[in-house]
């Protein structure tokens, strides 16, 4: 083949280790395309901070492609309409892209594109993006496939031959601002920067210095912002490939092993082993949504249907999403997340657990809020994690985080709380975790009136946790529930890496994934 090969970029905004780009370049002249789809940006799980990050990634991709010999074509519109227009202008022989495990909208979009391309007689080659396996029949061999893919050689950037005639004036010169896509104002002053150069710098900094205490410091938000890799948005938007991150990590592990023979490796060995495990779990969780897309909308464990009202208590949802629950550590984590677009995995799990068990909110609306504020929102990880932390998978242990104990364990001196909940700045360490217990005199002394300067707690967290356990206990003991759990485990349960089978749902561990890639966690 020597015709034009259209390379459709989605969430793979790089030229390094890009198999679809390399394969397309071997078959003809490549037309690189990115489609800004207004209908996608109108979905309830996306936000202005997502576009701001993606926009920076696209700026970098444009420069990289131009250096290789072919500019990136950016067009705005519905995918089939854009592709049809290009097909009328250029003799396109085939379309290339990666396999996307996105939200329901992208799933249906791809179905429509595939049907239209078939009607036009144009082949569409979708290449695996990382460790997710399309049309996977059994989980038993999934880890082996993941390992094969991660060991494959990295693809170098190809040399591209330029098109003799570019497309018409529909090409976008300046990438639109969020408001031009109808996105609401979404200030996120602490948001990470997009683009491959930022991702590479993070990877090098983590493997070279920041990551040495990763396994020890990833749980507390006091240390996690620095000690975690922070690669999650770059993996979500594809400025880095999973394969190159895994291989860079293994190369560093070998370096550390060599140093170990001289007694100089410090804590690096355990840190990097923990990090690589999280990279594996990243794809493990994405596989769940790939195999069962309904997880985005429906309880995985049908026995949980009707357990919570799909219409959440509006006042509780607002208090939780704004960081005004009256539980200082919960509120500090939510406020930090809203301002930075990131929080570490344990705190993500706590936020979701608190909304589901203590506030008894159905997971869908809180899940949408978190999707919008996570800069690293990855649907394939997010929705299985949301359900896992809400108890609706049927195969995972109920993890009901005690918000006071988490506060005392992860922020014993209230440093994180005082930074993000300044209303409590004057409250001493011993009282800052439970401000509702302050006497009137103490409130005056410390300059914080509960119910006025800072809200009273929404509920008794211990009583709410007991009620949640009773409700779940009642449905989990039924024969129907147990039978369904067996089926869910066969489809989605974790297997020991390198093993063909696992013992069954009773041995399924409570594992994380990310609500970001290094989770649980990086």
Short mmCIF file of C-alpha atoms in Angstrom, two decimals:
data_model
loop_
_atom_site.label_atom_id
_atom_site.label_comp_id
_atom_site.label_asym_id
_atom_site.label_seq_id
_atom_site.Cartn_x
_atom_site.Cartn_y
_atom_site.Cartn_z
CA UNK A 1 0.00 0.00 0.00
CA UNK A 2 1.23 3.48 -0.86
CA UNK A 3 -1.88 5.63 -0.42
CA UNK A 4 -2.64 8.12 2.34
CA UNK A 5 -2.90 6.59 5.80
CA UNK A 6 -5.04 8.71 8.14
CA UNK A 7 -3.73 8.54 11.72
CA UNK A 8 -6.52 9.51 14.11
CA UNK A 9 -5.04 10.70 17.39
CA UNK A 10 -7.27 10.31 20.44
CA UNK A 11 -5.80 9.91 23.94
CA UNK A 12 -2.35 9.01 22.58
CA UNK A 13 -0.84 12.45 22.09
CA UNK A 14 2.78 11.56 21.33
CA UNK A 15 4.99 10.31 18.50
CA UNK A 16 7.32 8.15 20.63
CA UNK A 17 6.41 4.46 21.00
CA UNK A 18 3.28 4.95 18.91
CA UNK A 19 2.66 1.67 17.09
CA UNK A 20 -0.26 2.91 15.00
CA UNK A 21 1.80 5.86 13.73
CA UNK A 22 4.73 3.63 12.85
CA UNK A 23 2.58 1.05 11.07
CA UNK A 24 0.77 3.75 9.10
CA UNK A 25 4.08 5.34 8.05
CA UNK A 26 5.29 2.00 6.68
CA UNK A 27 2.34 1.84 4.33
CA UNK A 28 2.24 5.30 2.82
CA UNK A 29 1.99 9.02 3.47
CA UNK A 30 0.54 9.73 6.92
CA UNK A 31 -2.18 12.33 7.49
CA UNK A 32 -2.14 12.98 11.28
CA UNK A 33 -5.57 14.11 12.53
CA UNK A 34 -7.06 15.22 15.83
CA UNK A 35 -10.79 15.89 16.01
CA UNK A 36 -12.14 18.32 18.60
CA UNK A 37 -15.62 16.92 19.17
CA UNK A 38 -17.97 19.45 20.82
CA UNK A 39 -20.47 16.73 21.75
CA UNK A 40 -17.77 14.91 23.71
CA UNK A 41 -16.85 18.06 25.61
CA UNK A 42 -20.52 18.47 26.56
CA UNK A 43 -20.57 15.14 28.43
CA UNK A 44 -21.16 15.23 32.22
CA UNK A 45 -17.84 13.56 33.08
CA UNK A 46 -15.53 16.03 31.30
CA UNK A 47 -14.46 19.54 32.27
CA UNK A 48 -12.47 22.60 31.39
CA UNK A 49 -9.39 21.37 33.22
CA UNK A 50 -9.37 18.25 31.03
CA UNK A 51 -9.39 20.38 27.89
CA UNK A 52 -6.72 22.73 29.29
CA UNK A 53 -4.40 19.76 29.84
CA UNK A 54 -5.24 18.18 26.47
CA UNK A 55 -4.71 21.52 24.74
CA UNK A 56 -1.17 21.73 26.07
CA UNK A 57 -0.57 18.15 24.95
CA UNK A 58 -1.80 19.01 21.46
CA UNK A 59 0.50 22.02 21.29
CA UNK A 60 3.44 19.73 22.01
CA UNK A 61 2.24 17.08 19.56
CA UNK A 62 1.97 19.67 16.80
CA UNK A 63 5.61 20.61 17.26
CA UNK A 64 6.78 17.00 17.36
CA UNK A 65 4.92 16.08 14.19
CA UNK A 66 6.11 19.18 12.36
CA UNK A 67 9.68 18.20 13.20
CA UNK A 68 9.02 14.76 11.67
CA UNK A 69 7.80 16.28 8.41
CA UNK A 70 3.99 16.34 8.60
CA UNK A 71 1.84 18.88 10.52
CA UNK A 72 -1.02 17.78 12.73
CA UNK A 73 -4.40 18.49 11.16
CA UNK A 74 -6.92 19.68 13.79
CA UNK A 75 -10.58 19.94 12.90
CA UNK A 76 -13.72 20.63 14.91
CA UNK A 77 -16.89 18.64 14.46
CA UNK A 78 -18.56 15.26 14.63
CA UNK A 79 -16.14 12.46 13.77
CA UNK A 80 -18.02 10.94 10.84
CA UNK A 81 -18.59 14.39 9.31
CA UNK A 82 -14.90 15.31 9.60
CA UNK A 83 -13.74 11.97 8.22
CA UNK A 84 -16.19 12.20 5.35
CA UNK A 85 -14.91 15.67 4.44
CA UNK A 86 -11.31 14.46 4.43
CA UNK A 87 -12.25 11.43 2.37
CA UNK A 88 -13.65 13.77 -0.27
CA UNK A 89 -10.40 15.77 -0.37
CA UNK A 90 -7.74 13.06 -0.13
CA UNK A 91 -7.36 9.48 -1.45
CA UNK A 92 -7.39 7.93 2.03
CA UNK A 93 -6.53 4.26 1.88
CA UNK A 94 -6.94 3.37 5.57
CA UNK A 95 -7.60 4.84 9.01
CA UNK A 96 -5.36 4.06 11.99
CA UNK A 97 -5.84 4.68 15.70
CA UNK A 98 -5.33 3.03 19.05
CA UNK A 99 -8.03 0.96 20.73
CA UNK A 100 -9.81 3.29 23.11
CA UNK A 101 -11.36 2.28 26.43
CA UNK A 102 -13.25 5.50 27.04
CA UNK A 103 -16.61 6.53 28.38
CA UNK A 104 -19.92 5.44 26.88
CA UNK A 105 -19.97 8.40 24.48
CA UNK A 106 -16.64 7.47 22.88
CA UNK A 107 -17.71 3.81 22.75
CA UNK A 108 -20.82 4.71 20.76
CA UNK A 109 -18.89 7.20 18.64
CA UNK A 110 -16.45 4.48 17.65
CA UNK A 111 -19.30 2.16 16.76
CA UNK A 112 -20.73 4.84 14.45
CA UNK A 113 -17.32 5.55 12.88
CA UNK A 114 -16.67 1.86 12.31
CA UNK A 115 -20.03 1.34 10.64
CA UNK A 116 -19.53 4.37 8.38
CA UNK A 117 -15.98 3.40 7.37
CA UNK A 118 -17.17 -0.08 6.47
CA UNK A 119 -19.86 1.46 4.28
CA UNK A 120 -17.14 3.43 2.50
CA UNK A 121 -14.89 0.43 2.07
CA UNK A 122 -12.12 2.05 4.13
CA UNK A 123 -10.35 -0.28 6.61
CA UNK A 124 -9.87 0.94 10.18
CA UNK A 125 -6.86 -0.54 11.97
CA UNK A 126 -7.14 -0.18 15.75
CA UNK A 127 -3.90 -0.97 17.59
CA UNK A 128 -3.75 -1.97 21.30
CA UNK A 129 -2.85 1.04 23.41
CA UNK A 130 -1.25 -0.73 26.39
CA UNK A 131 -2.26 -3.76 28.46
CA UNK A 132 -6.00 -3.78 27.79
CA UNK A 133 -7.12 -6.72 25.66
CA UNK A 134 -10.11 -6.26 23.38
CA UNK A 135 -12.57 -9.17 23.23
CA UNK A 136 -10.79 -10.92 26.10
CA UNK A 137 -12.39 -14.31 26.69
CA UNK A 138 -10.88 -15.11 30.10
CA UNK A 139 -8.88 -13.32 32.76
CA UNK A 140 -6.67 -16.36 33.29
CA UNK A 141 -4.08 -15.36 30.67
CA UNK A 142 -4.41 -11.58 30.99
CA UNK A 143 -1.21 -11.04 33.00
CA UNK A 144 0.81 -13.04 30.49
CA UNK A 145 -0.49 -10.87 27.62
CA UNK A 146 0.26 -7.71 29.60
CA UNK A 147 3.82 -8.86 30.18
CA UNK A 148 4.35 -9.69 26.51
CA UNK A 149 3.21 -6.23 25.50
CA UNK A 150 5.33 -4.46 28.08
CA UNK A 151 8.46 -6.37 26.99
CA UNK A 152 8.05 -5.55 23.28
CA UNK A 153 10.64 -3.09 21.89
CA UNK A 154 9.73 0.59 21.95
CA UNK A 155 8.77 2.12 18.61
CA UNK A 156 11.02 5.01 17.47
CA UNK A 157 9.35 8.08 15.91
CA UNK A 158 9.07 7.56 12.12
CA UNK A 159 10.14 9.97 9.40
CA UNK A 160 6.98 11.24 7.74
CA UNK A 161 6.58 12.27 4.12
CA UNK A 162 4.58 15.51 3.78
CA UNK A 163 1.35 15.72 1.86
CA UNK A 164 1.65 17.51 -1.48
CA UNK A 165 -1.63 19.36 -0.84
CA UNK A 166 -2.98 20.05 2.63
CA UNK A 167 -6.67 20.02 3.54
CA UNK A 168 -8.87 23.06 3.12
CA UNK A 169 -9.66 25.98 5.39
CA UNK A 170 -11.57 23.78 7.85
CA UNK A 171 -8.23 23.10 9.56
CA UNK A 172 -7.95 24.74 13.00
CA UNK A 173 -5.00 27.08 13.36
CA UNK A 174 -5.45 28.16 16.98
CA UNK A 175 -6.71 25.57 19.47
CA UNK A 176 -9.93 26.87 21.06
CA UNK A 177 -10.19 27.99 24.66
CA UNK A 178 -12.44 26.02 27.02
CA UNK A 179 -15.22 28.61 26.83
CA UNK A 180 -15.31 28.26 23.04
CA UNK A 181 -16.23 24.61 23.54
CA UNK A 182 -19.02 25.55 25.92
CA UNK A 183 -17.12 24.44 29.00
CA UNK A 184 -17.82 26.29 32.23
CA UNK A 185 -15.11 28.23 34.01
CA UNK A 186 -13.02 25.66 35.85
CA UNK A 187 -10.20 27.33 37.76
CA UNK A 188 -7.54 24.86 38.80
CA UNK A 189 -4.50 26.96 39.77
CA UNK A 190 -2.44 23.96 40.86
CA UNK A 191 -3.11 21.87 37.77
CA UNK A 192 -0.22 19.91 36.26
CA UNK A 193 1.06 21.01 32.86
CA UNK A 194 0.31 18.92 29.79
CA UNK A 195 2.67 17.88 27.01
CA UNK A 196 5.27 15.17 26.56
CA UNK A 197 8.18 17.26 27.82
CA UNK A 198 6.40 17.71 31.15
CA UNK A 199 5.67 13.98 31.33
CA UNK A 200 9.26 12.99 30.57
CA UNK A 201 10.54 15.41 33.21
CA UNK A 202 8.21 13.87 35.80
CA UNK A 203 9.28 10.35 34.91
CA UNK A 204 12.97 11.19 35.08
CA UNK A 205 12.55 13.11 38.32
CA UNK A 206 10.60 10.29 39.94
CA UNK A 207 12.97 7.48 38.92
CA UNK A 208 16.04 9.58 39.62
CA UNK A 209 15.21 11.17 42.97
CA UNK A 210 11.61 11.70 44.09
CA UNK A 211 10.56 8.05 44.12
CA UNK A 212 12.97 6.61 46.66
CA UNK A 213 10.38 6.68 49.47
CA UNK A 214 7.37 6.10 47.25
CA UNK A 215 6.18 2.99 49.10
CA UNK A 216 6.50 4.77 52.44
CA UNK A 217 5.04 8.16 51.54
CA UNK A 218 2.29 7.52 49.01
CA UNK A 219 -0.52 7.22 51.56
CA UNK A 220 -0.40 10.64 53.22
CA UNK A 221 -1.29 13.79 51.27
CA UNK A 222 1.47 15.53 53.21
CA UNK A 223 4.11 13.58 51.29
CA UNK A 224 2.30 12.09 48.29
CA UNK A 225 2.30 15.23 46.14
CA UNK A 226 6.09 15.01 46.00
CA UNK A 227 6.79 11.29 46.43
CA UNK A 228 4.23 9.92 43.98
CA UNK A 229 5.12 9.82 40.31
CA UNK A 230 2.33 12.23 39.23
CA UNK A 231 2.37 10.53 35.81
CA UNK A 232 -1.35 9.77 35.83
CA UNK A 233 -2.56 12.58 33.50
CA UNK A 234 0.24 11.83 31.06
CA UNK A 235 -0.74 8.17 30.90
CA UNK A 236 -4.41 9.15 30.61
CA UNK A 237 -3.74 11.47 27.65
CA UNK A 238 -0.96 9.36 26.19
CA UNK A 239 1.99 11.75 26.18
CA UNK A 240 3.85 8.77 27.68
CA UNK A 241 3.18 5.15 26.78
CA UNK A 242 2.66 2.59 29.49
CA UNK A 243 5.34 0.44 27.87
CA UNK A 244 8.02 3.11 28.05
CA UNK A 245 7.20 3.83 31.70
CA UNK A 246 7.37 0.11 32.58
CA UNK A 247 10.65 -0.33 30.72
CA UNK A 248 12.19 2.80 32.24
CA UNK A 249 11.17 1.53 35.68
CA UNK A 250 12.72 -1.88 35.03
CA UNK A 251 15.91 -0.31 33.76
CA UNK A 252 16.12 1.72 36.96
CA UNK A 253 15.40 -1.38 39.05
CA UNK A 254 18.36 -3.10 37.40
CA UNK A 255 20.56 -0.12 38.17
CA UNK A 256 19.46 -0.28 41.80
CA UNK A 257 20.09 -4.04 41.90
CA UNK A 258 23.65 -3.42 40.72
CA UNK A 259 24.10 -0.78 43.40
CA UNK A 260 22.75 -3.25 45.94
CA UNK A 261 25.79 -5.41 45.44
CA UNK A 262 27.77 -2.48 46.78
CA UNK A 263 25.34 -1.79 49.61
CA UNK A 264 24.20 1.55 48.14
CA UNK A 265 20.65 0.99 46.98
CA UNK A 266 18.81 2.45 50.01
CA UNK A 267 15.02 2.01 49.86
CA UNK A 268 14.81 2.17 46.06
CA UNK A 269 14.23 -1.55 45.48
CA UNK A 270 11.00 -1.67 47.48
CA UNK A 271 9.82 1.66 46.10
CA UNK A 272 10.23 0.66 42.47
CA UNK A 273 8.73 -2.78 43.00
CA UNK A 274 5.66 -1.13 44.51
CA UNK A 275 5.46 1.36 41.65
CA UNK A 276 5.67 -1.29 38.96
CA UNK A 277 2.86 -3.18 40.66
CA UNK A 278 0.67 -0.10 40.37
CA UNK A 279 1.41 0.17 36.66
CA UNK A 280 0.14 -3.39 36.28
CA UNK A 281 -3.03 -2.56 38.23
CA UNK A 282 -3.61 0.46 35.97
CA UNK A 283 -4.38 -1.83 33.02
CA UNK A 284 -6.05 -4.44 35.25
CA UNK A 285 -8.76 -1.95 36.15
CA UNK A 286 -9.14 -0.59 32.63
CA UNK A 287 -9.81 -4.14 31.47
CA UNK A 288 -12.92 -4.24 33.65
CA UNK A 289 -14.64 -1.41 31.77
CA UNK A 290 -13.40 -2.72 28.42
CA UNK A 291 -14.99 -6.08 29.15
CA UNK A 292 -18.17 -4.75 30.75
CA UNK A 293 -19.03 -1.14 29.71
CA UNK A 294 -22.20 -1.08 31.81
CA UNK A 295 -20.00 -0.50 34.88
CA UNK A 296 -20.14 3.20 34.03
CA UNK A 297 -23.87 3.30 34.79
CA UNK A 298 -25.02 0.14 36.58
CA UNK A 299 -24.06 -1.72 39.74
CA UNK A 300 -21.67 -4.50 38.80
CA UNK A 301 -23.25 -6.61 41.54
CA UNK A 302 -26.97 -6.62 40.71
CA UNK A 303 -27.83 -7.48 44.29
CA UNK A 304 -26.98 -3.85 45.09
CA UNK A 305 -29.73 -2.51 42.81
CA UNK A 306 -32.11 -0.44 44.92
CA UNK A 307 -29.67 -0.28 47.83
CA UNK A 308 -29.17 3.46 47.39
CA UNK A 309 -31.49 6.04 45.84
CA UNK A 310 -30.12 6.99 42.38
CA UNK A 311 -31.27 10.54 43.13
CA UNK A 312 -28.79 11.73 45.76
CA UNK A 313 -29.57 13.98 48.69
CA UNK A 314 -28.74 17.34 47.09
CA UNK A 315 -27.56 19.03 50.28
CA UNK A 316 -25.21 16.20 51.18
CA UNK A 317 -23.82 16.00 47.64
CA UNK A 318 -23.10 19.73 47.56
CA UNK A 319 -21.48 19.71 51.01
CA UNK A 320 -19.26 16.79 50.02
CA UNK A 321 -18.28 18.21 46.62
CA UNK A 322 -17.50 21.65 48.06
CA UNK A 323 -15.49 20.40 51.03
CA UNK A 324 -18.05 21.49 53.63
CA UNK A 325 -18.97 18.25 55.42
CA UNK A 326 -17.68 19.29 58.82
CA UNK A 327 -15.06 16.54 58.76
CA UNK A 328 -11.79 18.50 58.38
CA UNK A 329 -9.65 15.87 56.70
CA UNK A 330 -12.36 14.95 54.19
CA UNK A 331 -12.91 18.62 53.40
CA UNK A 332 -9.18 19.34 53.11
CA UNK A 333 -8.75 16.50 50.61
CA UNK A 334 -11.68 17.65 48.50
CA UNK A 335 -10.51 21.26 48.49
CA UNK A 336 -6.96 20.24 47.59
CA UNK A 337 -8.31 18.09 44.75
CA UNK A 338 -10.46 20.91 43.40
CA UNK A 339 -7.51 23.30 43.41
CA UNK A 340 -4.84 20.97 42.01
CA UNK A 341 -6.69 18.32 40.00
CA UNK A 342 -4.91 15.55 41.90
CA UNK A 343 -4.91 13.75 45.24
CA UNK A 344 -3.27 10.46 46.18
CA UNK A 345 -5.09 7.16 45.91
CA UNK A 346 -5.85 6.53 49.57
CA UNK A 347 -7.51 9.93 49.81
CA UNK A 348 -9.47 9.30 46.60
CA UNK A 349 -10.70 6.07 48.10
CA UNK A 350 -11.60 7.81 51.35
CA UNK A 351 -13.56 10.54 49.55
CA UNK A 352 -15.56 7.98 47.58
CA UNK A 353 -16.05 5.75 50.61
CA UNK A 354 -17.29 8.67 52.70
CA UNK A 355 -19.86 9.70 50.10
CA UNK A 356 -21.08 6.13 49.63
CA UNK A 357 -21.12 4.69 53.13
CA UNK A 358 -21.40 7.65 55.48
CA UNK A 359 -23.52 9.97 53.34
CA UNK A 360 -25.23 7.00 51.67
CA UNK A 361 -25.14 8.59 48.21
CA UNK A 362 -25.45 6.49 45.08
CA UNK A 363 -22.00 6.35 43.45
CA UNK A 364 -22.94 7.78 40.05
CA UNK A 365 -23.24 11.52 40.87
CA UNK A 366 -20.22 11.63 43.21
CA UNK A 367 -18.34 9.66 40.55
CA UNK A 368 -19.18 12.29 37.94
CA UNK A 369 -17.97 15.06 40.24
CA UNK A 370 -14.65 13.31 40.82
CA UNK A 371 -14.30 12.58 37.10
CA UNK A 372 -14.59 16.31 36.37
CA UNK A 373 -12.07 17.41 38.98
CA UNK A 374 -9.47 14.69 38.34
CA UNK A 375 -7.10 16.04 35.69
CA UNK A 376 -6.05 12.42 35.20
CA UNK A 377 -9.60 11.11 34.66
CA UNK A 378 -9.33 7.74 32.93
CA UNK A 379 -12.82 6.22 32.51
CA UNK A 380 -11.55 2.64 32.40
CA UNK A 381 -9.97 3.02 35.83
CA UNK A 382 -12.35 5.52 37.33
CA UNK A 383 -15.68 3.71 37.16
CA UNK A 384 -14.48 0.30 38.38
CA UNK A 385 -12.70 2.10 41.22
CA UNK A 386 -15.79 4.16 42.07
CA UNK A 387 -17.81 0.97 42.35
CA UNK A 388 -15.13 -0.83 44.31
CA UNK A 389 -14.91 1.96 46.88
CA UNK A 390 -18.73 2.01 47.10
CA UNK A 391 -19.10 -1.73 47.77
CA UNK A 392 -21.08 -2.56 44.62
CA UNK A 393 -18.62 -4.93 42.92
CA UNK A 394 -19.63 -7.86 45.12
CA UNK A 395 -16.09 -9.30 45.18
CA UNK A 396 -14.13 -6.75 47.20
CA UNK A 397 -13.98 -6.29 50.94
CA UNK A 398 -16.02 -3.34 52.18
CA UNK A 399 -13.51 -0.58 52.83
CA UNK A 400 -15.28 1.96 55.06
CA UNK A 401 -12.67 4.56 55.90
CA UNK A 402 -13.06 6.20 59.30
CA UNK A 403 -12.56 9.91 58.49
CA UNK A 404 -11.27 10.71 61.97
CA UNK A 405 -8.80 7.84 62.11
CA UNK A 406 -7.54 8.68 58.62
CA UNK A 407 -7.06 12.25 59.73
CA UNK A 408 -5.11 11.24 62.82
CA UNK A 409 -3.02 8.69 60.93
CA UNK A 410 -2.23 10.65 57.77
CA UNK A 411 -2.15 14.22 59.14
CA UNK A 412 -1.42 13.87 62.87
CA UNK A 413 -0.47 17.51 63.41
CA UNK A 414 -3.14 18.96 61.17
CA UNK A 415 -0.67 20.50 58.70
CA UNK A 416 -2.66 19.45 55.63
CA UNK A 417 -5.94 20.47 57.24
CA UNK A 418 -4.69 23.95 58.16
CA UNK A 419 -3.42 24.53 54.63
CA UNK A 420 -6.72 23.68 52.96
CA UNK A 421 -9.22 24.47 55.72
CA UNK A 422 -7.88 27.80 57.02
CA UNK A 423 -11.02 28.28 59.14
CA UNK A 424 -9.41 25.82 61.56
CA UNK A 425 -5.94 27.39 61.53
CA UNK A 426 -6.08 28.32 65.21
CA UNK A 427 -7.31 24.97 66.51
CA UNK A 428 -4.59 22.91 68.27
CA UNK A 429 -3.45 19.50 67.05
CA UNK A 430 -5.37 17.55 69.65
CA UNK A 431 -8.72 19.08 68.62
CA UNK A 432 -8.37 19.75 64.91
CA UNK A 433 -9.54 16.31 63.82
CA UNK A 434 -12.89 16.59 65.69
CA UNK A 435 -13.86 20.28 65.80
CA UNK A 436 -17.51 19.45 66.55
CA UNK A 437 -16.33 18.47 70.04
CA UNK A 438 -15.02 21.97 70.81
CA UNK A 439 -16.78 23.71 73.68
CA UNK A 440 -18.15 27.23 73.21
CA UNK A 441 -15.23 28.59 75.19
CA UNK A 442 -12.71 26.71 73.04
CA UNK A 443 -14.39 27.94 69.88
CA UNK A 444 -14.02 31.53 71.06
CA UNK A 445 -10.42 30.92 72.12
CA UNK A 446 -9.41 29.34 68.81
CA UNK A 447 -11.36 31.76 66.63
CA UNK A 448 -13.65 29.26 64.94
CA UNK A 449 -17.37 29.02 65.65
CA UNK A 450 -18.71 25.66 64.55
CA UNK A 451 -21.80 26.08 62.41
CA UNK A 452 -20.75 29.61 61.47
CA UNK A 453 -17.08 29.83 60.48
CA UNK A 454 -16.86 26.11 59.73
CA UNK A 455 -19.82 23.71 59.37
CA UNK A 456 -20.87 21.24 62.00
CA UNK A 457 -20.44 17.64 60.92
CA UNK A 458 -23.24 16.32 58.74
CA UNK A 459 -23.72 13.16 60.77
CA UNK A 460 -22.30 10.77 63.33
CA UNK A 461 -19.73 8.91 61.24
CA UNK A 462 -19.57 5.86 63.50
CA UNK A 463 -23.33 5.35 63.49
CA UNK A 464 -23.44 5.83 59.71
CA UNK A 465 -20.71 3.21 59.20
CA UNK A 466 -22.57 0.69 61.37
CA UNK A 467 -25.75 1.25 59.38
CA UNK A 468 -23.89 0.76 56.08
CA UNK A 469 -22.39 -2.53 57.26
CA UNK A 470 -25.82 -3.80 58.30
CA UNK A 471 -27.32 -2.94 54.92
CA UNK A 472 -24.56 -4.61 52.96
CA UNK A 473 -24.46 -7.59 55.26
CA UNK A 474 -28.13 -8.28 54.59
CA UNK A 475 -27.70 -8.50 50.82
CA UNK A 476 -24.32 -10.26 50.78
CA UNK A 477 -25.60 -13.24 52.78
CA UNK A 478 -28.27 -14.29 50.29
CA UNK A 479 -27.64 -17.35 48.05
CA UNK A 480 -28.39 -15.27 44.95
CA UNK A 481 -25.78 -12.71 45.94
CA UNK A 482 -23.14 -15.38 46.51
CA UNK A 483 -23.80 -17.00 43.12
CA UNK A 484 -23.51 -13.68 41.34
CA UNK A 485 -20.26 -12.91 43.13
CA UNK A 486 -18.74 -16.12 41.75
CA UNK A 487 -19.61 -15.06 38.19
CA UNK A 488 -18.25 -11.55 38.73
CA UNK A 489 -14.99 -12.90 40.06
CA UNK A 490 -14.50 -15.17 37.07
CA UNK A 491 -14.94 -12.17 34.78
CA UNK A 492 -13.08 -9.48 36.71
CA UNK A 493 -11.25 -10.83 39.75
CA UNK A 494 -7.51 -10.38 40.14
CA UNK A 495 -5.24 -13.36 39.47
CA UNK A 496 -1.77 -13.81 40.83
CA UNK A 497 0.67 -12.50 38.25
CA UNK A 498 2.00 -15.41 36.24
CA UNK A 499 -0.70 -17.79 37.45
CA UNK A 500 -3.41 -19.22 35.27
CA UNK A 501 -6.19 -19.32 37.85
CA UNK A 502 -6.97 -17.89 41.23
CA UNK A 503 -8.68 -19.67 44.07
CA UNK A 504 -11.96 -17.75 43.96
CA UNK A 505 -13.70 -14.68 45.31
CA UNK A 506 -12.83 -15.31 48.91
CA UNK A 507 -9.19 -14.82 48.00
CA UNK A 508 -9.78 -11.67 45.96
CA UNK A 509 -7.78 -8.93 47.55
CA UNK A 510 -8.85 -5.32 48.10
CA UNK A 511 -6.66 -3.80 45.45
CA UNK A 512 -6.41 -0.34 44.06
CA UNK A 513 -6.06 0.84 40.55
CA UNK A 514 -6.06 4.61 40.11
CA UNK A 515 -8.42 6.56 40.10
CA UNK A 516 -4.94 7.52 38.54
CA UNK A 517 -2.13 5.36 37.27
CA UNK A 518 0.06 5.06 40.16
CA UNK A 519 -2.76 4.06 42.32
CA UNK A 520 -2.97 2.44 44.65
CA UNK A 521 -0.88 4.31 44.22
CA UNK A 522 1.62 6.60 42.74
#
